[in-house]
Every structure is written in structure tokens, then in C-alpha cells.
Amino acid sequence: MIVVHHLNNSRSQRILWLLEELGLEYEVVKHFRDPVTNLAPPELLAVHPLGKLPVIRDGDLVLAESGAIIAYVLERYGNGRLEPAAGTPERVRYLYWLHYTEGTAMPLLLLHVIFDQIEKAKVPFFIRPVTRGIAGRLKQMLVEPQLLRNFDLMEAELGKSAWFAGNEITAADIHLSFALEAAVARSGLDRRWPRLLDWLDRIHARPAYLRAVERGGPYQL
């Protein structure tokens, strides 16, 4: 049986959802962020040398990185589910959006969160205008324009089909879900992009998604 090391309010929720969509049995080992620092607990270093999640154990295999976990699970247990057939246009779209999540979307969202935290950080009053000014300016000039461009790109993609790789949900949608959950909560994704919000609404209504949330706990982003 697959064992999933799961951290609250994290990307590991996607792995629970993937396993629920496939109807696989699995065990969840829960870990919790520090309530003050919001950091993952140091005990995770015993699970994986980088101390980050998700991590799965399947027999003797211990595997980290969401994209690698998704590829492994689908190859071993998917039987062709949640990914388009090789050689199809949908497969190309699937590969793009699967890798887009961690290659483009998440780094950009993380930068936005970091600059927000710098703006709000408690620092000595005499340097506060400097830190807030620099963070705000960089966010305004570099991060927010890129966020808007990426939201527009994803909105346009959903004008082609119901899901990111065609008219059937795939693991690319599952992988991208956390980024867009976070974007709604913290990075300004709103009704200006109605297809993206509709996509999230359809995700939230899926029985497998609801089962995963029940087992892993709801997001509090």
C-alpha cells in the first residue's frame, strides 16, 4: 500500500486527490506546520533529506517531488487513466501543463507571497519605508505583470476545452490545482478570469477531491 506523508496546507493534497481519482488504497501520515512560523516540522528530515513534502513510500521506494510522484503512480497504477494517449495533441498539452505548474506558476506565486511578507514584516521604523518601498516596487514592476499574463494564458487555454489537456480531466489539472487555489487566496485571481474560477468550482465538486480533503484536511491558505 502507498503511504503518503502529508503536510497540512501544502501541495501534498494533490497526491491524495490523485490517489482518490484512481481509486487506490493508501495510508496518510500527517505532519503539521509550526503555528507561528508556518514552517514544516524538522521531523520531515527523517522522511526525506530535504525535509519537504509530498513524499510517498511504496514498498522499498521513497519518492519526493509532486511531478515525479504523479508520473510514477500513473505509470505503475494508472492503466491509462488521467493522462492522454501518447502521440496525440492532448498529450502535448498535458505534458506542458504538467510541467508548467512547478516550472512557472509556483515560483511566480512564491515570489508574490515573499514580497507581500516583506511589505508586512515588523522591522525597525526607520528602515520600514525602505523595505516596504523596495518590496512593493519589485512586486509591482516584476511579479504582478507576470501574474496577470499567466492568468490570461490559463484563461485562454480553458477556452479551448473543459480541462487543461482536453475535454477529460487529467493529472495536469490535479497538479495545477494547488497553484490556482493559492492564487485565489493570496495573489488576486478573481472574477476577471471566469473560466479559471469555473474550473476550480468543478474541481471542488468532484467526489474524489472531496474525499481527499476529508482525509488530508481543508486548505487554509
PDB file of N, CA, C and O in Angstrom, residues 154-180:
ATOM      1  N   MET A 154      -3.707  30.985 -18.906  1.00  0.00           N
ATOM      2  CA  MET A 154      -4.501  29.840 -18.451  1.00  0.00           C
ATOM      3  C   MET A 154      -5.978  30.017 -18.794  1.00  0.00           C
ATOM      4  O   MET A 154      -6.664  29.057 -19.182  1.00  0.00           O
ATOM      5  N   GLU A 155      -6.469  31.242 -18.668  1.00  0.00           N
ATOM      6  CA  GLU A 155      -7.863  31.519 -19.041  1.00  0.00           C
ATOM      7  C   GLU A 155      -8.101  31.202 -20.509  1.00  0.00           C
ATOM      8  O   GLU A 155      -9.116  30.583 -20.883  1.00  0.00           O
ATOM      9  N   ALA A 156      -7.163  31.594 -21.366  1.00  0.00           N
ATOM     10  CA  ALA A 156      -7.292  31.327 -22.799  1.00  0.00           C
ATOM     11  C   ALA A 156      -7.244  29.829 -23.092  1.00  0.00           C
ATOM     12  O   ALA A 156      -7.970  29.332 -23.974  1.00  0.00           O
ATOM     13  N   GLU A 157      -6.413  29.110 -22.355  1.00  0.00           N
ATOM     14  CA  GLU A 157      -6.315  27.659 -22.577  1.00  0.00           C
ATOM     15  C   GLU A 157      -7.633  26.966 -22.286  1.00  0.00           C
ATOM     16  O   GLU A 157      -8.038  26.043 -22.994  1.00  0.00           O
ATOM     17  N   LEU A 158      -8.335  27.424 -21.258  1.00  0.00           N
ATOM     18  CA  LEU A 158      -9.626  26.821 -20.935  1.00  0.00           C
ATOM     19  C   LEU A 158     -10.725  27.265 -21.891  1.00  0.00           C
ATOM     20  O   LEU A 158     -11.842  26.755 -21.823  1.00  0.00           O
ATOM     21  N   GLY A 159     -10.408  28.186 -22.793  1.00  0.00           N
ATOM     22  CA  GLY A 159     -11.332  28.490 -23.882  1.00  0.00           C
ATOM     23  C   GLY A 159     -11.281  27.452 -24.986  1.00  0.00           C
ATOM     24  O   GLY A 159     -12.155  27.421 -25.860  1.00  0.00           O
ATOM     25  N   LYS A 160     -10.280  26.592 -24.960  1.00  0.00           N
ATOM     26  CA  LYS A 160     -10.132  25.550 -25.976  1.00  0.00           C
ATOM     27  C   LYS A 160     -10.849  24.260 -25.598  1.00  0.00           C
ATOM     28  O   LYS A 160     -11.261  23.499 -26.467  1.00  0.00           O
ATOM     29  N   SER A 161     -10.953  23.996 -24.307  1.00  0.00           N
ATOM     30  CA  SER A 161     -11.540  22.736 -23.841  1.00  0.00           C
ATOM     31  C   SER A 161     -11.910  22.880 -22.371  1.00  0.00           C
ATOM     32  O   SER A 161     -11.501  23.834 -21.697  1.00  0.00           O
ATOM     33  N   ALA A 162     -12.636  21.913 -21.869  1.00  0.00           N
ATOM     34  CA  ALA A 162     -13.119  21.988 -20.489  1.00  0.00           C
ATOM     35  C   ALA A 162     -11.987  21.901 -19.475  1.00  0.00           C
ATOM     36  O   ALA A 162     -12.051  22.502 -18.399  1.00  0.00           O
ATOM     37  N   TRP A 163     -10.940  21.142 -19.804  1.00  0.00           N
ATOM     38  CA  TRP A 163      -9.811  20.932 -18.903  1.00  0.00           C
ATOM     39  C   TRP A 163      -8.528  21.327 -19.621  1.00  0.00           C
ATOM     40  O   TRP A 163      -8.536  21.601 -20.821  1.00  0.00           O
ATOM     41  N   PHE A 164      -7.419  21.333 -18.898  1.00  0.00           N
ATOM     42  CA  PHE A 164      -6.194  21.892 -19.463  1.00  0.00           C
ATOM     43  C   PHE A 164      -5.583  21.042 -20.565  1.00  0.00           C
ATOM     44  O   PHE A 164      -4.765  21.540 -21.336  1.00  0.00           O
ATOM     45  N   ALA A 165      -5.948  19.787 -20.659  1.00  0.00           N
ATOM     46  CA  ALA A 165      -5.380  18.958 -21.725  1.00  0.00           C
ATOM     47  C   ALA A 165      -6.450  18.316 -22.586  1.00  0.00           C
ATOM     48  O   ALA A 165      -6.214  17.306 -23.241  1.00  0.00           O
ATOM     49  N   GLY A 166      -7.642  18.891 -22.588  1.00  0.00           N
ATOM     50  CA  GLY A 166      -8.713  18.326 -23.408  1.00  0.00           C
ATOM     51  C   GLY A 166     -10.032  18.349 -22.677  1.00  0.00           C
ATOM     52  O   GLY A 166     -10.209  19.071 -21.685  1.00  0.00           O
ATOM     53  N   ASN A 167     -10.955  17.528 -23.122  1.00  0.00           N
ATOM     54  CA  ASN A 167     -12.293  17.518 -22.544  1.00  0.00           C
ATOM     55  C   ASN A 167     -12.459  16.525 -21.402  1.00  0.00           C
ATOM     56  O   ASN A 167     -13.567  16.348 -20.888  1.00  0.00           O
ATOM     57  N   GLU A 168     -11.370  15.875 -21.007  1.00  0.00           N
ATOM     58  CA  GLU A 168     -11.380  14.998 -19.841  1.00  0.00           C
ATOM     59  C   GLU A 168     -10.334  15.496 -18.849  1.00  0.00           C
ATOM     60  O   GLU A 168      -9.259  15.952 -19.241  1.00  0.00           O
ATOM     61  N   ILE A 169     -10.647  15.396 -17.579  1.00  0.00           N
ATOM     62  CA  ILE A 169      -9.688  15.800 -16.559  1.00  0.00           C
ATOM     63  C   ILE A 169      -8.461  14.895 -16.624  1.00  0.00           C
ATOM     64  O   ILE A 169      -8.562  13.698 -16.915  1.00  0.00           O
ATOM     65  N   THR A 170      -7.297  15.473 -16.365  1.00  0.00           N
ATOM     66  CA  THR A 170      -6.050  14.705 -16.339  1.00  0.00           C
ATOM     67  C   THR A 170      -5.256  15.077 -15.088  1.00  0.00           C
ATOM     68  O   THR A 170      -5.625  15.996 -14.346  1.00  0.00           O
ATOM     69  N   ALA A 171      -4.134  14.396 -14.928  1.00  0.00           N
ATOM     70  CA  ALA A 171      -3.252  14.702 -13.806  1.00  0.00           C
ATOM     71  C   ALA A 171      -2.655  16.098 -13.923  1.00  0.00           C
ATOM     72  O   ALA A 171      -2.215  16.663 -12.911  1.00  0.00           O
ATOM     73  N   ALA A 172      -2.639  16.676 -15.118  1.00  0.00           N
ATOM     74  CA  ALA A 172      -2.173  18.060 -15.254  1.00  0.00           C
ATOM     75  C   ALA A 172      -3.089  19.011 -14.489  1.00  0.00           C
ATOM     76  O   ALA A 172      -2.623  19.967 -13.857  1.00  0.00           O
ATOM     77  N   ASP A 173      -4.385  18.768 -14.536  1.00  0.00           N
ATOM     78  CA  ASP A 173      -5.326  19.578 -13.760  1.00  0.00           C
ATOM     79  C   ASP A 173      -5.095  19.386 -12.266  1.00  0.00           C
ATOM     80  O   ASP A 173      -5.128  20.351 -11.494  1.00  0.00           O
ATOM     81  N   ILE A 174      -4.872  18.153 -11.867  1.00  0.00           N
ATOM     82  CA  ILE A 174      -4.624  17.875 -10.457  1.00  0.00           C
ATOM     83  C   ILE A 174      -3.366  18.602  -9.992  1.00  0.00           C
ATOM     84  O   ILE A 174      -3.349  19.229  -8.929  1.00  0.00           O
ATOM     85  N   HIS A 175      -2.321  18.535 -10.799  1.00  0.00           N
ATOM     86  CA  HIS A 175      -1.051  19.154 -10.426  1.00  0.00           C
ATOM     87  C   HIS A 175      -1.179  20.675 -10.339  1.00  0.00           C
ATOM     88  O   HIS A 175      -0.599  21.316  -9.452  1.00  0.00           O
ATOM     89  N   LEU A 176      -1.947  21.259 -11.221  1.00  0.00           N
ATOM     90  CA  LEU A 176      -2.093  22.709 -11.276  1.00  0.00           C
ATOM     91  C   LEU A 176      -3.031  23.245 -10.204  1.00  0.00           C
ATOM     92  O   LEU A 176      -3.026  24.449  -9.905  1.00  0.00           O
ATOM     93  N   SER A 177      -3.817  22.386  -9.588  1.00  0.00           N
ATOM     94  CA  SER A 177      -4.882  22.840  -8.693  1.00  0.00           C
ATOM     95  C   SER A 177      -4.367  23.659  -7.519  1.00  0.00           C
ATOM     96  O   SER A 177      -4.958  24.689  -7.176  1.00  0.00           O
ATOM     97  N   PHE A 178      -3.286  23.224  -6.871  1.00  0.00           N
ATOM     98  CA  PHE A 178      -2.815  23.953  -5.695  1.00  0.00           C
ATOM     99  C   PHE A 178      -2.394  25.370  -6.051  1.00  0.00           C
ATOM    100  O   PHE A 178      -2.645  26.314  -5.295  1.00  0.00           O
ATOM    101  N   ALA A 179      -1.746  25.528  -7.206  1.00  0.00           N
ATOM    102  CA  ALA A 179      -1.308  26.861  -7.621  1.00  0.00           C
ATOM    103  C   ALA A 179      -2.491  27.814  -7.744  1.00  0.00           C
ATOM    104  O   ALA A 179      -2.428  28.971  -7.304  1.00  0.00           O
ATOM    105  N   LEU A 180      -3.581  27.342  -8.327  1.00  0.00           N
ATOM    106  CA  LEU A 180      -4.731  28.224  -8.525  1.00  0.00           C
ATOM    107  C   LEU A 180      -5.534  28.405  -7.239  1.00  0.00           C
ATOM    108  O   LEU A 180      -6.143  29.464  -7.030  1.00  0.00           O
TER     109      LEU A 180
END
